[in-house]
Amino acid sequence: MSHSATDYTSDLLTGDVRHKSNRIKSSSCYTRKPPEVMVKISGYCYSSDHTKSHFDYITRNGKLELEDKLGETYNDRNIIHQLANDWQDPQTNSKRRTRHSTHLVLSMPDGTDPKAVKQAVRQFAKKIFAHNYQYVMALHTDTDSPHVHLTIKNLGFDGKQLHVRKGLPQIWREQFVCELERQGVAAEATPSLNKLRMTKQIENQDHYDNDLSVHH
């Protein structure tokens, strides 16, 4: 993580968090406490072909928009597949099980403005990954919880693999909260919260990611 990203994380974890009014339809449910965010690692891919299948899934075979780190959007499956090919490192040993990409899901409860969620993820990704990694994202609104699939190329510009150390997902949750609040959406990232209900909603819809990780 870059120095600026580290400073940003430090400020986030030590500073005061002020919650703005939440742009949620059923806001009466959250008058006492803002809703919890969900940030989880949903799986990994180990080849460009594996990543192509993942891209097909998160774009519903090109029916949903795929957006890259520069804000360019793609709907054509051939172009999307070429993007996965471009992510392949020619130096990678094909016999070695090296992660080609890492998949995150960032979600908020039903009623949250999907556009605000996507913009928050867009800013989150820029601050956390753009300095060293390529990534793409796709918004899903076909479940009770609007969520974004964020897929990061594991090989960084510095030639090193992305490593998600212990405790980092919680820091990501805190940072996602900060970006949501910048969009006027109140949220919390309480450590060790039981998020099974929201996680189950996403996993029921997105079991494909786990299947990919098991069978490839």
mmCIF file with all atom_site columns, C-alpha atoms in Angstrom:
data_model
loop_
_atom_site.group_PDB
_atom_site.id
_atom_site.type_symbol
_atom_site.label_atom_id
_atom_site.label_alt_id
_atom_site.label_comp_id
_atom_site.label_asym_id
_atom_site.label_entity_id
_atom_site.label_seq_id
_atom_site.pdbx_PDB_ins_code
_atom_site.Cartn_x
_atom_site.Cartn_y
_atom_site.Cartn_z
_atom_site.occupancy
_atom_site.B_iso_or_equiv
_atom_site.pdbx_formal_charge
_atom_site.auth_seq_id
_atom_site.auth_comp_id
_atom_site.auth_asym_id
_atom_site.auth_atom_id
_atom_site.pdbx_PDB_model_num
ATOM 1   C CA . MET A 1 1   ? 0.000   0.000   0.000   1.00 0.00 ? 1   MET A CA 1
ATOM 2   C CA . SER A 1 2   ? 1.365   3.435   -0.903  1.00 0.00 ? 2   SER A CA 1
ATOM 3   C CA . HIS A 1 3   ? 2.346   6.047   1.680   1.00 0.00 ? 3   HIS A CA 1
ATOM 4   C CA . SER A 1 4   ? -0.713  8.159   0.855   1.00 0.00 ? 4   SER A CA 1
ATOM 5   C CA . ALA A 1 5   ? -3.004  5.157   1.213   1.00 0.00 ? 5   ALA A CA 1
ATOM 6   C CA . THR A 1 6   ? -1.392  4.335   4.567   1.00 0.00 ? 6   THR A CA 1
ATOM 7   C CA . ASP A 1 7   ? -1.904  7.901   5.796   1.00 0.00 ? 7   ASP A CA 1
ATOM 8   C CA . TYR A 1 8   ? -5.498  7.759   4.596   1.00 0.00 ? 8   TYR A CA 1
ATOM 9   C CA . THR A 1 9   ? -6.073  4.521   6.511   1.00 0.00 ? 9   THR A CA 1
ATOM 10  C CA . SER A 1 10  ? -4.468  5.925   9.655   1.00 0.00 ? 10  SER A CA 1
ATOM 11  C CA . ASP A 1 11  ? -6.609  9.058   9.532   1.00 0.00 ? 11  ASP A CA 1
ATOM 12  C CA . LEU A 1 12  ? -9.708  6.968   8.984   1.00 0.00 ? 12  LEU A CA 1
ATOM 13  C CA . LEU A 1 13  ? -9.079  4.669   11.924  1.00 0.00 ? 13  LEU A CA 1
ATOM 14  C CA . THR A 1 14  ? -8.081  7.388   14.386  1.00 0.00 ? 14  THR A CA 1
ATOM 15  C CA . GLY A 1 15  ? -10.293 10.299  13.361  1.00 0.00 ? 15  GLY A CA 1
ATOM 16  C CA . ASP A 1 16  ? -13.873 11.073  14.274  1.00 0.00 ? 16  ASP A CA 1
ATOM 17  C CA . VAL A 1 17  ? -16.531 9.593   12.026  1.00 0.00 ? 17  VAL A CA 1
ATOM 18  C CA . ARG A 1 18  ? -19.592 11.753  11.468  1.00 0.00 ? 18  ARG A CA 1
ATOM 19  C CA . HIS A 1 19  ? -22.629 10.083  9.933   1.00 0.00 ? 19  HIS A CA 1
ATOM 20  C CA . LYS A 1 20  ? -24.673 12.025  7.430   1.00 0.00 ? 20  LYS A CA 1
ATOM 21  C CA . SER A 1 21  ? -28.334 11.454  6.712   1.00 0.00 ? 21  SER A CA 1
ATOM 22  C CA . ASN A 1 22  ? -28.776 8.159   4.939   1.00 0.00 ? 22  ASN A CA 1
ATOM 23  C CA . ARG A 1 23  ? -30.200 8.014   1.436   1.00 0.00 ? 23  ARG A CA 1
ATOM 24  C CA . ILE A 1 24  ? -32.197 4.888   2.216   1.00 0.00 ? 24  ILE A CA 1
ATOM 25  C CA . LYS A 1 25  ? -35.859 4.435   1.349   1.00 0.00 ? 25  LYS A CA 1
ATOM 26  C CA . SER A 1 26  ? -36.801 2.660   4.581   1.00 0.00 ? 26  SER A CA 1
ATOM 27  C CA . SER A 1 27  ? -34.730 4.966   6.758   1.00 0.00 ? 27  SER A CA 1
ATOM 28  C CA . SER A 1 28  ? -36.897 4.323   9.833   1.00 0.00 ? 28  SER A CA 1
ATOM 29  C CA . CYS A 1 29  ? -35.063 1.021   10.257  1.00 0.00 ? 29  CYS A CA 1
ATOM 30  C CA . TYR A 1 30  ? -31.786 2.870   10.804  1.00 0.00 ? 30  TYR A CA 1
ATOM 31  C CA . THR A 1 31  ? -32.771 5.817   12.996  1.00 0.00 ? 31  THR A CA 1
ATOM 32  C CA . ARG A 1 32  ? -30.766 4.447   15.927  1.00 0.00 ? 32  ARG A CA 1
ATOM 33  C CA . LYS A 1 33  ? -27.744 3.069   14.135  1.00 0.00 ? 33  LYS A CA 1
ATOM 34  C CA . PRO A 1 34  ? -26.543 3.194   10.514  1.00 0.00 ? 34  PRO A CA 1
ATOM 35  C CA . PRO A 1 35  ? -26.454 -0.105  8.590   1.00 0.00 ? 35  PRO A CA 1
ATOM 36  C CA . GLU A 1 36  ? -23.344 -2.242  8.348   1.00 0.00 ? 36  GLU A CA 1
ATOM 37  C CA . VAL A 1 37  ? -21.304 -2.437  5.180   1.00 0.00 ? 37  VAL A CA 1
ATOM 38  C CA . MET A 1 38  ? -20.119 -5.736  3.785   1.00 0.00 ? 38  MET A CA 1
ATOM 39  C CA . VAL A 1 39  ? -16.720 -6.176  2.147   1.00 0.00 ? 39  VAL A CA 1
ATOM 40  C CA . LYS A 1 40  ? -15.648 -9.734  1.471   1.00 0.00 ? 40  LYS A CA 1
ATOM 41  C CA . ILE A 1 41  ? -13.226 -11.681 -0.670  1.00 0.00 ? 41  ILE A CA 1
ATOM 42  C CA . SER A 1 42  ? -15.512 -13.863 -2.770  1.00 0.00 ? 42  SER A CA 1
ATOM 43  C CA . GLY A 1 43  ? -12.850 -15.866 -4.582  1.00 0.00 ? 43  GLY A CA 1
ATOM 44  C CA . TYR A 1 44  ? -9.810  -15.984 -6.849  1.00 0.00 ? 44  TYR A CA 1
ATOM 45  C CA . CYS A 1 45  ? -8.988  -16.920 -10.430 1.00 0.00 ? 45  CYS A CA 1
ATOM 46  C CA . TYR A 1 46  ? -5.834  -18.743 -11.480 1.00 0.00 ? 46  TYR A CA 1
ATOM 47  C CA . SER A 1 47  ? -5.673  -18.134 -15.242 1.00 0.00 ? 47  SER A CA 1
ATOM 48  C CA . SER A 1 48  ? -6.910  -15.754 -17.917 1.00 0.00 ? 48  SER A CA 1
ATOM 49  C CA . ASP A 1 49  ? -9.552  -18.301 -18.989 1.00 0.00 ? 49  ASP A CA 1
ATOM 50  C CA . HIS A 1 50  ? -10.720 -18.524 -15.399 1.00 0.00 ? 50  HIS A CA 1
ATOM 51  C CA . THR A 1 51  ? -10.934 -14.726 -15.236 1.00 0.00 ? 51  THR A CA 1
ATOM 52  C CA . LYS A 1 52  ? -12.861 -14.634 -18.538 1.00 0.00 ? 52  LYS A CA 1
ATOM 53  C CA . SER A 1 53  ? -15.521 -16.862 -16.998 1.00 0.00 ? 53  SER A CA 1
ATOM 54  C CA . HIS A 1 54  ? -15.646 -14.603 -13.967 1.00 0.00 ? 54  HIS A CA 1
ATOM 55  C CA . PHE A 1 55  ? -16.024 -11.509 -16.166 1.00 0.00 ? 55  PHE A CA 1
ATOM 56  C CA . ASP A 1 56  ? -18.854 -13.239 -18.037 1.00 0.00 ? 56  ASP A CA 1
ATOM 57  C CA . TYR A 1 57  ? -20.574 -13.857 -14.735 1.00 0.00 ? 57  TYR A CA 1
ATOM 58  C CA . ILE A 1 58  ? -20.281 -10.381 -13.238 1.00 0.00 ? 58  ILE A CA 1
ATOM 59  C CA . THR A 1 59  ? -21.376 -8.766  -16.539 1.00 0.00 ? 59  THR A CA 1
ATOM 60  C CA . ARG A 1 60  ? -24.131 -11.332 -17.140 1.00 0.00 ? 60  ARG A CA 1
ATOM 61  C CA . ASN A 1 61  ? -22.402 -12.186 -20.430 1.00 0.00 ? 61  ASN A CA 1
ATOM 62  C CA . GLY A 1 62  ? -22.042 -8.562  -21.435 1.00 0.00 ? 62  GLY A CA 1
ATOM 63  C CA . LYS A 1 63  ? -25.507 -7.411  -20.398 1.00 0.00 ? 63  LYS A CA 1
ATOM 64  C CA . LEU A 1 64  ? -24.109 -5.417  -17.480 1.00 0.00 ? 64  LEU A CA 1
ATOM 65  C CA . GLU A 1 65  ? -21.475 -2.727  -17.765 1.00 0.00 ? 65  GLU A CA 1
ATOM 66  C CA . LEU A 1 66  ? -17.873 -3.482  -16.802 1.00 0.00 ? 66  LEU A CA 1
ATOM 67  C CA . GLU A 1 67  ? -15.836 -0.448  -15.743 1.00 0.00 ? 67  GLU A CA 1
ATOM 68  C CA . ASP A 1 68  ? -12.045 -0.270  -15.454 1.00 0.00 ? 68  ASP A CA 1
ATOM 69  C CA . LYS A 1 69  ? -9.801  1.914   -13.282 1.00 0.00 ? 69  LYS A CA 1
ATOM 70  C CA . LEU A 1 70  ? -9.781  4.700   -15.886 1.00 0.00 ? 70  LEU A CA 1
ATOM 71  C CA . GLY A 1 71  ? -13.563 4.843   -16.021 1.00 0.00 ? 71  GLY A CA 1
ATOM 72  C CA . GLU A 1 72  ? -13.754 3.152   -19.425 1.00 0.00 ? 72  GLU A CA 1
ATOM 73  C CA . THR A 1 73  ? -16.792 0.885   -19.769 1.00 0.00 ? 73  THR A CA 1
ATOM 74  C CA . TYR A 1 74  ? -17.236 -2.358  -21.707 1.00 0.00 ? 74  TYR A CA 1
ATOM 75  C CA . ASN A 1 75  ? -20.219 -4.433  -22.812 1.00 0.00 ? 75  ASN A CA 1
ATOM 76  C CA . ASP A 1 76  ? -18.742 -6.398  -25.707 1.00 0.00 ? 76  ASP A CA 1
ATOM 77  C CA . ARG A 1 77  ? -17.792 -9.918  -24.567 1.00 0.00 ? 77  ARG A CA 1
ATOM 78  C CA . ASN A 1 78  ? -14.905 -10.158 -27.028 1.00 0.00 ? 78  ASN A CA 1
ATOM 79  C CA . ILE A 1 79  ? -13.342 -6.985  -25.664 1.00 0.00 ? 79  ILE A CA 1
ATOM 80  C CA . ILE A 1 80  ? -13.984 -8.123  -22.093 1.00 0.00 ? 80  ILE A CA 1
ATOM 81  C CA . HIS A 1 81  ? -12.287 -11.456 -22.817 1.00 0.00 ? 81  HIS A CA 1
ATOM 82  C CA . GLN A 1 82  ? -9.340  -9.649  -24.382 1.00 0.00 ? 82  GLN A CA 1
ATOM 83  C CA . LEU A 1 83  ? -9.021  -7.633  -21.196 1.00 0.00 ? 83  LEU A CA 1
ATOM 84  C CA . ALA A 1 84  ? -8.663  -10.881 -19.244 1.00 0.00 ? 84  ALA A CA 1
ATOM 85  C CA . ASN A 1 85  ? -5.998  -12.028 -21.717 1.00 0.00 ? 85  ASN A CA 1
ATOM 86  C CA . ASP A 1 86  ? -4.131  -8.749  -21.275 1.00 0.00 ? 86  ASP A CA 1
ATOM 87  C CA . TRP A 1 87  ? -3.975  -9.427  -17.549 1.00 0.00 ? 87  TRP A CA 1
ATOM 88  C CA . GLN A 1 88  ? -2.055  -12.664 -18.098 1.00 0.00 ? 88  GLN A CA 1
ATOM 89  C CA . ASP A 1 89  ? 1.586   -12.402 -17.046 1.00 0.00 ? 89  ASP A CA 1
ATOM 90  C CA . PRO A 1 90  ? 3.779   -14.058 -19.723 1.00 0.00 ? 90  PRO A CA 1
ATOM 91  C CA . GLN A 1 91  ? 6.366   -14.857 -17.052 1.00 0.00 ? 91  GLN A CA 1
ATOM 92  C CA . THR A 1 92  ? 3.907   -16.858 -14.946 1.00 0.00 ? 92  THR A CA 1
ATOM 93  C CA . ASN A 1 93  ? 4.709   -20.552 -14.686 1.00 0.00 ? 93  ASN A CA 1
ATOM 94  C CA . SER A 1 94  ? 1.587   -22.321 -15.979 1.00 0.00 ? 94  SER A CA 1
ATOM 95  C CA . LYS A 1 95  ? 2.321   -25.307 -13.728 1.00 0.00 ? 95  LYS A CA 1
ATOM 96  C CA . ARG A 1 96  ? 2.310   -23.152 -10.621 1.00 0.00 ? 96  ARG A CA 1
ATOM 97  C CA . ARG A 1 97  ? -1.002  -22.287 -8.946  1.00 0.00 ? 97  ARG A CA 1
ATOM 98  C CA . THR A 1 98  ? -0.586  -18.509 -8.991  1.00 0.00 ? 98  THR A CA 1
ATOM 99  C CA . ARG A 1 99  ? -3.540  -16.224 -8.446  1.00 0.00 ? 99  ARG A CA 1
ATOM 100 C CA . HIS A 1 100 ? -4.469  -14.322 -11.579 1.00 0.00 ? 100 HIS A CA 1
ATOM 101 C CA . SER A 1 101 ? -7.118  -12.105 -9.961  1.00 0.00 ? 101 SER A CA 1
ATOM 102 C CA . THR A 1 102 ? -8.800  -11.450 -6.624  1.00 0.00 ? 102 THR A CA 1
ATOM 103 C CA . HIS A 1 103 ? -12.540 -10.818 -6.321  1.00 0.00 ? 103 HIS A CA 1
ATOM 104 C CA . LEU A 1 104 ? -14.180 -8.538  -3.782  1.00 0.00 ? 104 LEU A CA 1
ATOM 105 C CA . VAL A 1 105 ? -17.862 -7.894  -3.159  1.00 0.00 ? 105 VAL A CA 1
ATOM 106 C CA . LEU A 1 106 ? -18.833 -4.595  -1.522  1.00 0.00 ? 106 LEU A CA 1
ATOM 107 C CA . SER A 1 107 ? -22.456 -4.336  -0.453  1.00 0.00 ? 107 SER A CA 1
ATOM 108 C CA . MET A 1 108 ? -25.069 -2.298  1.390   1.00 0.00 ? 108 MET A CA 1
ATOM 109 C CA . PRO A 1 109 ? -28.597 -3.226  2.566   1.00 0.00 ? 109 PRO A CA 1
ATOM 110 C CA . ASP A 1 110 ? -31.792 -3.005  0.558   1.00 0.00 ? 110 ASP A CA 1
ATOM 111 C CA . GLY A 1 111 ? -32.920 0.564   -0.056  1.00 0.00 ? 111 GLY A CA 1
ATOM 112 C CA . THR A 1 112 ? -29.463 2.083   -0.414  1.00 0.00 ? 112 THR A CA 1
ATOM 113 C CA . ASP A 1 113 ? -29.027 4.100   -3.604  1.00 0.00 ? 113 ASP A CA 1
ATOM 114 C CA . PRO A 1 114 ? -27.136 1.782   -6.018  1.00 0.00 ? 114 PRO A CA 1
ATOM 115 C CA . LYS A 1 115 ? -25.492 4.750   -7.758  1.00 0.00 ? 115 LYS A CA 1
ATOM 116 C CA . ALA A 1 116 ? -24.110 5.940   -4.428  1.00 0.00 ? 116 ALA A CA 1
ATOM 117 C CA . VAL A 1 117 ? -22.788 2.445   -3.692  1.00 0.00 ? 117 VAL A CA 1
ATOM 118 C CA . LYS A 1 118 ? -21.045 2.261   -7.072  1.00 0.00 ? 118 LYS A CA 1
ATOM 119 C CA . GLN A 1 119 ? -19.527 5.723   -6.714  1.00 0.00 ? 119 GLN A CA 1
ATOM 120 C CA . ALA A 1 120 ? -18.284 4.837   -3.227  1.00 0.00 ? 120 ALA A CA 1
ATOM 121 C CA . VAL A 1 121 ? -16.672 1.653   -4.577  1.00 0.00 ? 121 VAL A CA 1
ATOM 122 C CA . ARG A 1 122 ? -15.173 3.631   -7.466  1.00 0.00 ? 122 ARG A CA 1
ATOM 123 C CA . GLN A 1 123 ? -13.477 6.031   -5.055  1.00 0.00 ? 123 GLN A CA 1
ATOM 124 C CA . PHE A 1 124 ? -12.509 3.214   -2.681  1.00 0.00 ? 124 PHE A CA 1
ATOM 125 C CA . ALA A 1 125 ? -10.776 1.322   -5.493  1.00 0.00 ? 125 ALA A CA 1
ATOM 126 C CA . LYS A 1 126 ? -8.926  4.414   -6.713  1.00 0.00 ? 126 LYS A CA 1
ATOM 127 C CA . LYS A 1 127 ? -7.483  5.089   -3.277  1.00 0.00 ? 127 LYS A CA 1
ATOM 128 C CA . ILE A 1 128 ? -6.647  1.492   -2.379  1.00 0.00 ? 128 ILE A CA 1
ATOM 129 C CA . PHE A 1 129 ? -5.611  -0.172  -5.642  1.00 0.00 ? 129 PHE A CA 1
ATOM 130 C CA . ALA A 1 130 ? -5.094  2.315   -8.487  1.00 0.00 ? 130 ALA A CA 1
ATOM 131 C CA . HIS A 1 131 ? -1.505  3.152   -7.512  1.00 0.00 ? 131 HIS A CA 1
ATOM 132 C CA . ASN A 1 132 ? -0.308  -0.405  -8.235  1.00 0.00 ? 132 ASN A CA 1
ATOM 133 C CA . TYR A 1 133 ? -3.060  -2.601  -9.679  1.00 0.00 ? 133 TYR A CA 1
ATOM 134 C CA . GLN A 1 134 ? -5.449  -2.896  -12.579 1.00 0.00 ? 134 GLN A CA 1
ATOM 135 C CA . TYR A 1 135 ? -9.061  -3.633  -11.719 1.00 0.00 ? 135 TYR A CA 1
ATOM 136 C CA . VAL A 1 136 ? -12.606 -3.703  -13.070 1.00 0.00 ? 136 VAL A CA 1
ATOM 137 C CA . MET A 1 137 ? -15.983 -3.412  -11.397 1.00 0.00 ? 137 MET A CA 1
ATOM 138 C CA . ALA A 1 138 ? -19.636 -4.226  -12.085 1.00 0.00 ? 138 ALA A CA 1
ATOM 139 C CA . LEU A 1 139 ? -22.757 -3.157  -10.199 1.00 0.00 ? 139 LEU A CA 1
ATOM 140 C CA . HIS A 1 140 ? -25.455 -5.734  -9.407  1.00 0.00 ? 140 HIS A CA 1
ATOM 141 C CA . THR A 1 141 ? -28.949 -4.673  -8.369  1.00 0.00 ? 141 THR A CA 1
ATOM 142 C CA . ASP A 1 142 ? -30.717 -8.020  -8.792  1.00 0.00 ? 142 ASP A CA 1
ATOM 143 C CA . THR A 1 143 ? -30.614 -8.943  -5.090  1.00 0.00 ? 143 THR A CA 1
ATOM 144 C CA . ASP A 1 144 ? -32.004 -7.296  -1.960  1.00 0.00 ? 144 ASP A CA 1
ATOM 145 C CA . SER A 1 145 ? -28.568 -5.774  -1.347  1.00 0.00 ? 145 SER A CA 1
ATOM 146 C CA . PRO A 1 146 ? -27.070 -3.531  -4.056  1.00 0.00 ? 146 PRO A CA 1
ATOM 147 C CA . HIS A 1 147 ? -23.474 -4.632  -4.450  1.00 0.00 ? 147 HIS A CA 1
ATOM 148 C CA . VAL A 1 148 ? -20.424 -4.180  -6.623  1.00 0.00 ? 148 VAL A CA 1
ATOM 149 C CA . HIS A 1 149 ? -18.072 -6.905  -7.818  1.00 0.00 ? 149 HIS A CA 1
ATOM 150 C CA . LEU A 1 150 ? -14.536 -5.516  -7.786  1.00 0.00 ? 150 LEU A CA 1
ATOM 151 C CA . THR A 1 151 ? -11.936 -7.702  -9.523  1.00 0.00 ? 151 THR A CA 1
ATOM 152 C CA . ILE A 1 152 ? -8.243  -6.871  -9.118  1.00 0.00 ? 152 ILE A CA 1
ATOM 153 C CA . LYS A 1 153 ? -5.380  -8.166  -11.234 1.00 0.00 ? 153 LYS A CA 1
ATOM 154 C CA . ASN A 1 154 ? -3.093  -9.849  -8.740  1.00 0.00 ? 154 ASN A CA 1
ATOM 155 C CA . LEU A 1 155 ? 0.191   -8.867  -10.365 1.00 0.00 ? 155 LEU A CA 1
ATOM 156 C CA . GLY A 1 156 ? 0.985   -5.264  -9.502  1.00 0.00 ? 156 GLY A CA 1
ATOM 157 C CA . PHE A 1 157 ? 2.875   -2.728  -11.573 1.00 0.00 ? 157 PHE A CA 1
ATOM 158 C CA . ASP A 1 158 ? 5.770   -3.267  -9.164  1.00 0.00 ? 158 ASP A CA 1
ATOM 159 C CA . GLY A 1 159 ? 5.954   -6.943  -10.166 1.00 0.00 ? 159 GLY A CA 1
ATOM 160 C CA . LYS A 1 160 ? 4.660   -8.167  -6.808  1.00 0.00 ? 160 LYS A CA 1
ATOM 161 C CA . GLN A 1 161 ? 1.521   -10.192 -6.127  1.00 0.00 ? 161 GLN A CA 1
ATOM 162 C CA . LEU A 1 162 ? -1.389  -8.732  -4.186  1.00 0.00 ? 162 LEU A CA 1
ATOM 163 C CA . HIS A 1 163 ? -1.327  -10.153 -0.673  1.00 0.00 ? 163 HIS A CA 1
ATOM 164 C CA . VAL A 1 164 ? -4.337  -9.676  1.589   1.00 0.00 ? 164 VAL A CA 1
ATOM 165 C CA . ARG A 1 165 ? -2.838  -9.762  5.053   1.00 0.00 ? 165 ARG A CA 1
ATOM 166 C CA . LYS A 1 166 ? -4.839  -10.562 8.163   1.00 0.00 ? 166 LYS A CA 1
ATOM 167 C CA . GLY A 1 167 ? -6.939  -7.624  9.310   1.00 0.00 ? 167 GLY A CA 1
ATOM 168 C CA . LEU A 1 168 ? -6.879  -5.836  5.959   1.00 0.00 ? 168 LEU A CA 1
ATOM 169 C CA . PRO A 1 169 ? -10.527 -6.616  5.055   1.00 0.00 ? 169 PRO A CA 1
ATOM 170 C CA . GLN A 1 170 ? -11.659 -4.780  8.201   1.00 0.00 ? 170 GLN A CA 1
ATOM 171 C CA . ILE A 1 171 ? -9.569  -1.761  7.207   1.00 0.00 ? 171 ILE A CA 1
ATOM 172 C CA . TRP A 1 172 ? -11.194 -1.934  3.771   1.00 0.00 ? 172 TRP A CA 1
ATOM 173 C CA . ARG A 1 173 ? -14.619 -1.940  5.424   1.00 0.00 ? 173 ARG A CA 1
ATOM 174 C CA . GLU A 1 174 ? -13.675 1.205   7.349   1.00 0.00 ? 174 GLU A CA 1
ATOM 175 C CA . GLN A 1 175 ? -12.508 2.876   4.153   1.00 0.00 ? 175 GLN A CA 1
ATOM 176 C CA . PHE A 1 176 ? -15.667 1.869   2.299   1.00 0.00 ? 176 PHE A CA 1
ATOM 177 C CA . VAL A 1 177 ? -17.700 3.494   5.090   1.00 0.00 ? 177 VAL A CA 1
ATOM 178 C CA . CYS A 1 178 ? -15.741 6.708   4.607   1.00 0.00 ? 178 CYS A CA 1
ATOM 179 C CA . GLU A 1 179 ? -16.467 6.744   0.873   1.00 0.00 ? 179 GLU A CA 1
ATOM 180 C CA . LEU A 1 180 ? -20.155 6.009   1.434   1.00 0.00 ? 180 LEU A CA 1
ATOM 181 C CA . GLU A 1 181 ? -20.379 8.939   3.826   1.00 0.00 ? 181 GLU A CA 1
ATOM 182 C CA . ARG A 1 182 ? -18.847 11.165  1.168   1.00 0.00 ? 182 ARG A CA 1
ATOM 183 C CA . GLN A 1 183 ? -21.857 10.161  -0.939  1.00 0.00 ? 183 GLN A CA 1
ATOM 184 C CA . GLY A 1 184 ? -24.226 11.107  1.874   1.00 0.00 ? 184 GLY A CA 1
ATOM 185 C CA . VAL A 1 185 ? -24.880 7.509   2.943   1.00 0.00 ? 185 VAL A CA 1
ATOM 186 C CA . ALA A 1 186 ? -24.476 6.681   6.635   1.00 0.00 ? 186 ALA A CA 1
ATOM 187 C CA . ALA A 1 187 ? -22.831 3.338   7.355   1.00 0.00 ? 187 ALA A CA 1
ATOM 188 C CA . GLU A 1 188 ? -20.921 1.413   10.002  1.00 0.00 ? 188 GLU A CA 1
ATOM 189 C CA . ALA A 1 189 ? -18.064 -1.096  9.942   1.00 0.00 ? 189 ALA A CA 1
ATOM 190 C CA . THR A 1 190 ? -18.243 -2.661  13.383  1.00 0.00 ? 190 THR A CA 1
ATOM 191 C CA . PRO A 1 191 ? -15.448 -5.232  13.885  1.00 0.00 ? 191 PRO A CA 1
ATOM 192 C CA . SER A 1 192 ? -16.473 -8.864  14.340  1.00 0.00 ? 192 SER A CA 1
ATOM 193 C CA . LEU A 1 193 ? -20.123 -8.137  13.541  1.00 0.00 ? 193 LEU A CA 1
ATOM 194 C CA . ASN A 1 194 ? -22.183 -11.167 12.567  1.00 0.00 ? 194 ASN A CA 1
ATOM 195 C CA . LYS A 1 195 ? -22.976 -10.309 8.933   1.00 0.00 ? 195 LYS A CA 1
ATOM 196 C CA . LEU A 1 196 ? -24.389 -13.733 8.011   1.00 0.00 ? 196 LEU A CA 1
ATOM 197 C CA . ARG A 1 197 ? -27.752 -12.460 6.782   1.00 0.00 ? 197 ARG A CA 1
ATOM 198 C CA . MET A 1 198 ? -26.342 -10.028 4.238   1.00 0.00 ? 198 MET A CA 1
ATOM 199 C CA . THR A 1 199 ? -23.548 -12.419 3.263   1.00 0.00 ? 199 THR A CA 1
ATOM 200 C CA . LYS A 1 200 ? -26.039 -15.219 2.628   1.00 0.00 ? 200 LYS A CA 1
ATOM 201 C CA . GLN A 1 201 ? -28.099 -12.996 0.320   1.00 0.00 ? 201 GLN A CA 1
ATOM 202 C CA . ILE A 1 202 ? -25.059 -12.274 -1.806  1.00 0.00 ? 202 ILE A CA 1
ATOM 203 C CA . GLU A 1 203 ? -23.716 -15.830 -1.728  1.00 0.00 ? 203 GLU A CA 1
ATOM 204 C CA . ASN A 1 204 ? -27.046 -17.299 -2.854  1.00 0.00 ? 204 ASN A CA 1
ATOM 205 C CA . GLN A 1 205 ? -26.882 -15.107 -5.950  1.00 0.00 ? 205 GLN A CA 1
ATOM 206 C CA . ASP A 1 206 ? -23.130 -15.239 -6.454  1.00 0.00 ? 206 ASP A CA 1
ATOM 207 C CA . HIS A 1 207 ? -22.273 -18.882 -5.682  1.00 0.00 ? 207 HIS A CA 1
ATOM 208 C CA . TYR A 1 208 ? -20.587 -18.984 -9.084  1.00 0.00 ? 208 TYR A CA 1
ATOM 209 C CA . ASP A 1 209 ? -17.469 -17.313 -7.675  1.00 0.00 ? 209 ASP A CA 1
ATOM 210 C CA . ASN A 1 210 ? -16.998 -20.063 -5.116  1.00 0.00 ? 210 ASN A CA 1
ATOM 211 C CA . ASP A 1 211 ? -17.579 -22.752 -7.738  1.00 0.00 ? 211 ASP A CA 1
ATOM 212 C CA . LEU A 1 212 ? -14.857 -21.231 -9.892  1.00 0.00 ? 212 LEU A CA 1
ATOM 213 C CA . SER A 1 213 ? -12.391 -21.274 -7.008  1.00 0.00 ? 213 SER A CA 1
ATOM 214 C CA . VAL A 1 214 ? -13.108 -24.933 -6.278  1.00 0.00 ? 214 VAL A CA 1
ATOM 215 C CA . HIS A 1 215 ? -13.126 -26.332 -9.799  1.00 0.00 ? 215 HIS A CA 1
ATOM 216 C CA . HIS A 1 216 ? -10.192 -24.466 -11.333 1.00 0.00 ? 216 HIS A CA 1
#
